[in-house]
Short mmCIF file of C-alpha atoms in Angstrom, two decimals:
data_model
loop_
_atom_site.label_atom_id
_atom_site.label_comp_id
_atom_site.label_asym_id
_atom_site.label_seq_id
_atom_site.Cartn_x
_atom_site.Cartn_y
_atom_site.Cartn_z
CA MET A 1 13.78 34.13 21.09
CA ALA A 2 13.87 31.86 18.02
CA SER A 3 11.19 29.65 17.21
CA GLU A 4 11.57 26.00 18.00
CA HIS A 5 9.90 25.47 14.21
CA GLN A 6 12.14 27.79 12.29
CA GLY A 7 12.51 26.33 8.89
CA LEU A 8 8.79 24.55 8.79
CA LYS A 9 7.29 27.27 6.91
CA ALA A 10 6.14 25.55 3.23
CA ALA A 11 7.42 27.48 1.14
CA GLY A 12 5.65 28.26 -1.93
CA ARG A 13 2.79 26.43 -0.95
CA THR A 14 -1.06 26.95 0.44
CA PHE A 15 -2.21 24.52 2.29
CA ARG A 16 -6.20 23.80 1.00
CA ARG A 17 -9.00 24.30 3.00
CA ASN A 18 -10.90 21.48 2.53
CA VAL A 19 -8.21 18.99 3.36
CA LEU A 20 -6.65 21.25 5.52
CA SER A 21 -5.48 18.49 8.23
CA ASP A 22 -4.54 16.52 5.99
CA ASP A 23 -2.31 18.68 4.14
CA ILE A 24 -0.70 20.01 8.03
CA TYR A 25 -0.32 15.85 8.71
CA GLU A 26 1.77 15.06 5.77
CA HIS A 27 4.01 18.33 5.98
CA LEU A 28 4.79 17.63 9.39
CA ARG A 29 5.06 13.79 9.25
CA ALA A 30 7.61 14.25 6.03
CA ALA A 31 9.46 16.92 8.51
CA ILE A 32 9.58 14.24 11.03
CA VAL A 33 10.92 11.75 8.76
CA ASP A 34 13.84 13.78 6.95
CA GLY A 35 15.17 15.30 10.36
CA ARG A 36 13.68 18.66 9.96
CA LEU A 37 11.99 18.38 13.27
CA GLU A 38 14.46 16.60 15.52
CA PRO A 39 13.69 14.00 18.23
CA SER A 40 12.66 15.32 21.45
CA THR A 41 11.86 18.52 19.72
CA ARG A 42 8.60 20.28 21.35
CA ILE A 43 5.49 20.81 19.85
CA VAL A 44 3.99 24.27 20.51
CA GLU A 45 0.62 24.38 18.47
CA GLU A 46 0.32 27.99 18.78
CA ALA A 47 3.66 29.02 17.97
CA LEU A 48 3.62 25.97 14.97
CA ALA A 49 0.23 27.49 13.81
CA THR A 50 1.87 30.47 13.30
CA GLU A 51 4.86 29.20 11.18
CA LEU A 52 2.45 27.47 9.39
CA GLY A 53 0.12 30.00 8.79
CA VAL A 54 -2.75 27.90 9.89
CA SER A 55 -5.23 27.75 12.64
CA ARG A 56 -4.81 25.35 15.55
CA ALA A 57 -8.10 23.09 15.11
CA PRO A 58 -6.76 21.74 11.82
CA LEU A 59 -3.22 21.22 13.27
CA ARG A 60 -4.44 19.38 16.35
CA GLU A 61 -5.91 17.31 14.29
CA ALA A 62 -2.82 17.06 12.66
CA ILE A 63 -0.81 16.03 15.77
CA GLN A 64 -3.19 13.37 16.77
CA ARG A 65 -2.62 11.93 13.64
CA LEU A 66 0.94 11.92 14.16
CA ARG A 67 0.54 10.55 17.68
CA ARG A 68 -1.32 7.45 16.53
CA ASP A 69 1.52 6.98 13.99
CA GLY A 70 3.61 6.87 16.75
CA LEU A 71 5.93 9.79 15.69
CA VAL A 72 5.05 12.02 18.58
CA ALA A 73 4.14 11.40 21.97
CA GLY A 74 3.22 13.28 25.19
CA VAL A 75 0.00 16.02 25.94
CA GLY A 76 0.04 19.46 26.04
CA ARG A 77 2.68 21.66 26.30
CA ASP A 78 5.11 18.58 26.40
CA THR A 79 4.03 17.26 23.17
CA ARG A 80 7.57 16.38 21.38
CA VAL A 81 8.49 14.56 18.52
CA ILE A 82 9.43 10.84 19.54
CA GLN A 83 12.82 9.58 20.52
CA LEU A 84 13.49 6.11 19.66
CA SER A 85 14.86 3.67 22.20
CA PRO A 86 17.23 0.86 21.75
CA LYS A 87 14.26 -1.06 22.51
CA THR A 88 12.42 0.31 19.72
CA ILE A 89 14.79 0.26 17.35
CA ARG A 90 15.49 -3.50 17.75
CA GLU A 91 11.77 -4.02 17.49
CA LEU A 92 11.30 -2.32 14.21
CA HIS A 93 14.73 -4.09 12.95
CA LEU A 94 13.32 -7.54 13.78
CA MET A 95 9.53 -6.56 12.61
CA ARG A 96 10.61 -5.21 9.45
CA ALA A 97 13.16 -8.35 8.59
CA THR A 98 10.01 -10.85 9.61
CA LEU A 99 7.33 -9.00 7.72
CA GLU A 100 9.93 -8.60 4.21
CA THR A 101 10.83 -12.12 4.58
CA LEU A 102 7.09 -13.17 4.22
CA ALA A 103 6.13 -10.83 1.71
CA PHE A 104 9.37 -11.73 -0.58
CA GLN A 105 8.76 -15.13 -0.16
CA SER A 106 4.94 -14.64 -1.26
CA ALA A 107 5.77 -12.72 -3.81
CA ALA A 108 8.28 -14.78 -5.09
CA ARG A 109 5.34 -16.82 -6.13
CA LEU A 110 3.28 -14.09 -7.75
CA VAL A 111 5.47 -11.73 -9.08
CA THR A 112 5.13 -11.19 -12.94
CA ASP A 113 7.77 -10.54 -15.78
CA GLU A 114 5.89 -7.47 -16.21
CA GLU A 115 6.34 -6.80 -12.36
CA VAL A 116 9.85 -7.96 -12.17
CA ALA A 117 10.69 -5.72 -15.15
CA GLY A 118 9.61 -2.74 -13.37
CA LEU A 119 11.54 -3.54 -9.90
CA GLN A 120 14.67 -3.61 -12.10
CA SER A 121 13.71 -0.42 -13.87
CA LEU A 122 13.83 1.11 -10.33
CA VAL A 123 17.25 -0.84 -9.48
CA ASP A 124 18.65 1.12 -12.48
CA ASP A 125 17.23 4.21 -11.62
CA MET A 126 19.30 3.93 -8.03
CA ARG A 127 21.93 3.25 -10.07
CA ARG A 128 21.52 6.54 -11.82
CA ALA A 129 20.74 8.30 -8.78
CA GLY A 130 24.01 9.97 -7.98
CA THR A 131 23.80 13.04 -8.40
CA ALA A 132 20.00 13.35 -7.48
CA GLY A 133 20.53 13.70 -4.14
CA SER A 134 19.55 11.41 -0.72
CA ARG A 135 16.17 12.07 -1.10
CA LYS A 136 15.54 10.57 -4.28
CA MET A 137 17.39 7.34 -3.34
CA SER A 138 15.05 7.48 -0.37
CA GLU A 139 12.38 7.58 -2.63
CA LEU A 140 13.56 4.61 -4.97
CA ASP A 141 14.59 2.48 -1.72
CA TYR A 142 10.84 2.76 -0.56
CA GLU A 143 9.05 2.39 -3.67
CA PHE A 144 10.92 -0.71 -4.13
CA HIS A 145 9.93 -2.25 -0.99
CA ARG A 146 6.31 -0.84 -1.41
CA ARG A 147 5.90 -2.73 -4.07
CA MET A 148 7.33 -6.15 -3.52
CA CYS A 149 5.38 -5.90 -0.32
CA LYS A 150 2.28 -5.17 -2.48
CA ILE A 151 3.15 -8.21 -4.80
CA SER A 152 2.89 -10.18 -2.20
CA GLY A 153 -0.88 -10.04 -2.41
CA ILE A 154 -0.86 -10.30 1.94
CA GLU A 155 -2.58 -6.91 2.33
CA ARG A 156 -2.56 -7.43 6.15
CA LEU A 157 0.95 -7.76 5.96
CA TYR A 158 1.39 -4.62 3.52
CA ASP A 159 -0.85 -2.68 6.13
CA ALA A 160 1.36 -3.76 8.93
CA TRP A 161 4.73 -3.17 6.92
CA HIS A 162 3.65 0.46 5.95
CA ASP A 163 2.81 1.35 9.66
CA GLN A 164 6.21 0.38 10.93
CA HIS A 165 7.92 1.75 7.87
CA VAL A 166 7.76 5.41 8.58
CA LEU A 167 9.12 4.75 12.24
CA PHE A 168 12.04 2.89 10.56
CA ALA A 169 12.60 5.58 7.88
CA LEU A 170 12.96 8.08 10.89
CA TRP A 171 15.40 5.67 12.81
CA LEU A 172 17.74 5.65 9.66
CA ASN A 173 17.68 9.08 9.33
CA VAL A 174 18.35 9.95 12.93
CA ALA A 175 21.08 7.31 12.71
CA GLY A 176 22.43 9.95 9.60
CA ARG A 177 22.44 6.82 7.09
CA ALA A 178 23.26 8.22 3.74
CA HIS A 179 22.06 6.04 1.40
CA GLU A 180 25.58 5.24 0.55
CA ASP A 181 26.45 5.58 -3.18
CA SER A 182 24.21 4.79 -5.74
CA ASP A 183 25.84 1.66 -6.97
CA TYR A 184 25.70 0.28 -3.32
CA LEU A 185 22.29 1.06 -2.92
CA ALA A 186 21.74 -0.69 -6.24
CA ASP A 187 23.53 -3.70 -5.76
CA ASN A 188 21.98 -4.20 -2.51
CA HIS A 189 18.35 -4.01 -4.09
CA GLY A 190 19.40 -6.26 -6.90
CA ALA A 191 20.49 -8.84 -4.94
CA LEU A 192 16.95 -8.65 -3.14
CA LEU A 193 15.38 -9.06 -6.78
CA ALA A 194 17.49 -11.72 -7.92
CA ALA A 195 16.70 -13.79 -4.65
CA VAL A 196 13.38 -13.20 -5.06
CA ARG A 197 13.54 -14.22 -8.93
CA THR A 198 15.43 -17.76 -7.75
CA GLY A 199 12.00 -18.38 -5.50
CA ASP A 200 14.11 -19.74 -3.04
CA PRO A 201 12.67 -19.24 0.31
CA LYS A 202 16.08 -19.62 2.32
CA ASP A 203 17.89 -17.42 0.00
CA ILE A 204 15.10 -14.55 -0.05
CA ALA A 205 15.42 -14.84 3.57
CA TRP A 206 18.99 -14.49 3.71
CA GLU A 207 18.99 -11.63 1.54
CA VAL A 208 16.06 -9.89 3.73
CA THR A 209 17.63 -10.32 7.08
CA ARG A 210 21.12 -9.33 5.30
CA HIS A 211 19.84 -6.10 3.76
CA VAL A 212 17.96 -5.19 6.80
CA TYR A 213 20.39 -5.59 9.37
CA GLY A 214 23.54 -5.04 7.56
CA VAL A 215 22.78 -2.18 4.78
CA GLY A 216 24.60 1.10 5.66
CA SER A 217 27.55 1.68 7.66
CA ALA A 218 25.63 3.65 10.50
CA LEU A 219 24.41 0.12 11.73
CA SER A 220 27.94 -1.58 12.01
CA HIS A 221 27.72 -0.60 15.90
CA GLU A 222 24.81 -2.28 16.10
CA ARG A 223 25.60 -5.28 14.80
CA GLN A 224 26.55 -7.20 18.18
CA GLN A 225 23.53 -6.70 19.60
CA TRP A 226 21.39 -7.74 16.98
CA VAL A 227 23.18 -11.11 16.15
CA GLU A 228 20.60 -12.89 18.36
CA ASP A 229 17.69 -11.75 16.46
CA ARG A 230 19.41 -12.42 13.06
CA ALA A 231 20.55 -15.80 13.92
CA LEU A 232 16.55 -16.63 14.73
CA LEU A 233 15.45 -15.20 11.57
CA LEU A 234 18.05 -17.01 9.70
CA GLY A 235 18.34 -20.36 11.38
CA GLU A 236 21.56 -20.54 12.16
CA ASP A 237 23.73 -20.54 15.69
CA VAL A 238 25.15 -17.07 17.05
CA ALA A 239 28.57 -18.00 16.16
CA THR A 240 27.97 -18.74 12.78
CA ILE A 241 26.38 -15.54 12.28
CA ARG A 242 28.91 -13.74 14.20
CA ALA A 243 31.76 -15.49 12.30
CA ASN A 244 29.88 -13.90 8.89
CA ASP A 245 29.79 -10.60 10.46
CA GLY A 246 33.19 -9.80 8.70
CA SER A 247 32.53 -11.09 5.18
CA ARG A 248 29.00 -11.99 4.45
CA TRP A 249 27.09 -9.44 6.50
CA SER A 250 29.41 -6.45 4.74
#
């Protein structure tokens, strides 16, 4: 009988004993976020410990951390990788758009020329990443948003953003959003950077909200469900947002 955890063996990797639970946690978290451990997959401690070649005590600690992250749910033999509900997905989009709008507006007042150059370098790297694969583009995407939120200088906001970003990344991978092509990714992040450089709060709010709700063809079928959220965030009425869906949101 095939193990539910086949393919998780860390080829060429040895978990360090002194930080074993940390290593296992990082390994499993990455497997969940990138889809190797699919939603609703049952986490069986004994089988997984055998697959990874570790004892059950540090594995149990790692699973507890994943539970606190919201990446696994259930107890005992019914512990499973989280299955994101439509309500949770809607809340994740609303939270990310709200947090990043505030973060990017704050960053616009604090960002230095050197930091702008670093962010532009990430955008340039995105444009060149076409042959590097989706994982590299995901890393560049994450780093751009992480830096911008860090530049905001609002530490609690950064922590809240980081906590929800793991679930948001899980949703994007489950939804099958390829990071489109490299030019598409670069153009969208270039627009975010340009808005921050203008310093106009309304332009920043528009670009952040468009980015969160509009980037990625995998999200297109959800747009009508989220139209009221977008209207709230942008201070526009529902009819106006709906009319813009065919052009400005594309």
